[in-house]
PDB file of C-alpha atoms in Angstrom:
ATOM      1  CA  MET D   1      84.243  72.829 135.869  1.00 67.00           C
ATOM      2  CA  LYS D   2      84.139  76.647 136.196  1.00 73.00           C
ATOM      3  CA  PHE D   3      86.808  78.968 134.854  1.00 69.00           C
ATOM      4  CA  LYS D   4      87.395  82.415 136.209  1.00 75.00           C
ATOM      5  CA  VAL D   5      88.523  84.887 133.562  1.00 67.00           C
ATOM      6  CA  SER D   6      90.167  88.171 134.427  1.00 70.00           C
ATOM      7  CA  TYR D   7      89.982  90.822 131.714  1.00 63.00           C
ATOM      8  CA  GLN D   8      92.570  93.571 131.520  1.00 65.00           C
ATOM      9  CA  ILE D   9      91.605  95.095 128.163  1.00 65.00           C
ATOM     10  CA  LEU D  10      88.280  95.807 126.531  1.00 60.00           C
ATOM     11  CA  THR D  11      88.169  97.347 123.048  1.00 61.00           C
ATOM     12  CA  PHE D  12      85.095  98.752 121.347  1.00 60.00           C
ATOM     13  CA  ASP D  13      85.135 100.194 117.854  1.00 59.00           C
ATOM     14  CA  ALA D  14      82.432 102.857 117.897  1.00 62.00           C
ATOM     15  CA  TYR D  15      83.162 103.954 114.338  1.00 59.00           C
ATOM     16  CA  SER D  16      82.264 100.642 112.737  1.00 59.00           C
ATOM     17  CA  ALA D  17      79.252 100.173 114.980  1.00 63.00           C
ATOM     18  CA  LEU D  18      77.835 103.696 114.928  1.00 65.00           C
ATOM     19  CA  PHE D  19      79.223 105.463 111.862  1.00 67.00           C
ATOM     20  CA  ASP D  20      79.602 104.598 108.188  1.00 70.00           C
ATOM     21  CA  VAL D  21      83.356 105.178 108.014  1.00 73.00           C
ATOM     22  CA  HIS D  22      83.804 103.594 104.606  1.00 71.00           C
ATOM     23  CA  GLY D  23      80.976 105.563 103.010  1.00 79.00           C
ATOM     24  CA  SER D  24      82.848 108.793 103.667  1.00 81.00           C
ATOM     25  CA  LEU D  25      86.386 107.437 103.324  1.00 85.00           C
ATOM     26  CA  GLU D  26      86.095 105.735  99.932  1.00 89.00           C
ATOM     27  CA  PRO D  27      85.336 108.939  97.958  1.00 90.00           C
ATOM     28  CA  ALA D  28      88.328 110.638  99.595  1.00 88.00           C
ATOM     29  CA  VAL D  29      90.602 107.700  98.676  1.00 90.00           C
ATOM     30  CA  ARG D  30      89.260 107.827  95.103  1.00 91.00           C
ATOM     31  CA  PHE D  31      89.914 111.582  94.951  1.00 90.00           C
ATOM     32  CA  VAL D  32      93.516 111.265  96.179  1.00 87.00           C
ATOM     33  CA  PHE D  33      94.592 108.095  94.345  1.00 88.00           C
ATOM     34  CA  GLY D  34      92.205 107.967  91.394  1.00 90.00           C
ATOM     35  CA  GLU D  35      92.127 104.702  89.481  1.00 90.00           C
ATOM     36  CA  ARG D  36      95.511 103.565  90.809  1.00 90.00           C
ATOM     37  CA  VAL D  37      93.827 101.790  93.698  1.00 92.00           C
ATOM     38  CA  ASN D  38      90.572 100.027  94.560  1.00 94.00           C
ATOM     39  CA  ALA D  39      89.171 102.645  96.968  1.00 93.00           C
ATOM     40  CA  SER D  40      86.924 100.214  98.816  1.00 92.00           C
ATOM     41  CA  ARG D  41      89.725  97.728  99.446  1.00 94.00           C
ATOM     42  CA  PHE D  42      92.190 100.459 100.413  1.00 94.00           C
ATOM     43  CA  ALA D  43      89.714 102.000 102.894  1.00 93.00           C
ATOM     44  CA  ARG D  44      88.982  98.617 104.506  1.00 92.00           C
ATOM     45  CA  GLU D  45      92.695  97.787 104.808  1.00 94.00           C
ATOM     46  CA  TRP D  46      93.547 101.229 106.194  1.00 92.00           C
ATOM     47  CA  ARG D  47      90.819 100.961 108.841  1.00 90.00           C
ATOM     48  CA  SER D  48      91.822  97.404 109.701  1.00 91.00           C
ATOM     49  CA  ASN D  49      95.461  98.435 110.115  1.00 92.00           C
ATOM     50  CA  GLN D  50      94.407 101.413 112.206  1.00 90.00           C
ATOM     51  CA  LEU D  51      92.456  99.152 114.586  1.00 87.00           C
ATOM     52  CA  GLU D  52      95.316  96.640 114.784  1.00 91.00           C
ATOM     53  CA  TYR D  53      97.802  99.398 115.649  1.00 88.00           C
ATOM     54  CA  ALA D  54      95.454 100.720 118.364  1.00 85.00           C
ATOM     55  CA  GLN D  55      94.900  97.260 119.845  1.00 85.00           C
ATOM     56  CA  LEU D  56      98.626  96.504 119.855  1.00 85.00           C
ATOM     57  CA  SER D  57      99.386  99.876 121.410  1.00 81.00           C
ATOM     58  CA  ASN D  58      96.807  99.295 124.142  1.00 77.00           C
ATOM     59  CA  SER D  59      97.792  95.705 124.881  1.00 80.00           C
ATOM     60  CA  LEU D  60     101.559  96.323 125.048  1.00 77.00           C
ATOM     61  CA  GLY D  61     101.103  98.864 127.823  1.00 73.00           C
ATOM     62  CA  GLN D  62     103.911 101.102 126.590  1.00 69.00           C
ATOM     63  CA  GLY D  63     102.059 104.380 126.771  1.00 71.00           C
ATOM     64  CA  HIS D  64      99.373 106.078 124.740  1.00 75.00           C
ATOM     65  CA  LEU D  65      99.805 106.600 121.008  1.00 79.00           C
ATOM     66  CA  SER D  66      97.842 109.492 119.558  1.00 83.00           C
ATOM     67  CA  PHE D  67      94.961 108.991 117.152  1.00 82.00           C
ATOM     68  CA  TRP D  68      96.925 110.902 114.499  1.00 86.00           C
ATOM     69  CA  GLY D  69     100.039 108.807 115.062  1.00 87.00           C
ATOM     70  CA  ILE D  70      98.129 105.547 114.693  1.00 89.00           C
ATOM     71  CA  THR D  71      96.154 106.836 111.699  1.00 88.00           C
ATOM     72  CA  SER D  72      99.305 108.094 109.975  1.00 90.00           C
ATOM     73  CA  SER D  73     101.197 104.844 110.571  1.00 90.00           C
ATOM     74  CA  ALA D  74      98.275 102.784 109.271  1.00 92.00           C
ATOM     75  CA  LEU D  75      97.953 105.010 106.198  1.00 92.00           C
ATOM     76  CA  ASN D  76     101.682 104.803 105.430  1.00 92.00           C
ATOM     77  CA  TYR D  77     101.644 101.017 105.796  1.00 94.00           C
ATOM     78  CA  THR D  78      98.528 100.597 103.632  1.00 95.00           C
ATOM     79  CA  ALA D  79      99.946 102.912 100.940  1.00 94.00           C
ATOM     80  CA  ALA D  80     103.194 100.911 100.934  1.00 94.00           C
ATOM     81  CA  LEU D  81     101.209  97.676 100.495  1.00 95.00           C
ATOM     82  CA  HIS D  82      99.633  99.202  97.381  1.00 94.00           C
ATOM     83  CA  ARG D  83     102.994 100.610  96.203  1.00 93.00           C
ATOM     84  CA  LEU D  84     101.688 104.163  96.442  1.00 91.00           C
ATOM     85  CA  LYS D  85     103.761 107.204  97.322  1.00 86.00           C
ATOM     86  CA  LEU D  86     102.171 109.752  99.610  1.00 85.00           C
ATOM     87  CA  SER D  87     102.855 113.410  98.917  1.00 79.00           C
ATOM     88  CA  PHE D  88     101.634 114.424 102.378  1.00 69.00           C
ATOM     89  CA  ASP D  89     102.205 113.490 106.005  1.00 63.00           C
ATOM     90  CA  LEU D  90      99.499 113.321 108.665  1.00 58.00           C
ATOM     91  CA  SER D  91     101.859 113.541 111.613  1.00 55.00           C
TER      92      SER D  91
END
């Protein structure tokens, strides 16, 4: 039995495949939050949330969300998970 599959969305994360995002992000997280947070875990969660937001945005078909909007939302959510207050806004 053959199945025909029709794809409407294809997502590729160039940053994880081509760039070491965490290697540059972790020191920045450490600088901003110090010892209040595990920088490696925070960076992984932030990036994961960022990708989830982008995938949801793309799959819902409700218009384009900016990179900064998605990044800011993911950062705010990740900070809230770690009970951290941000003194800045990316938007």
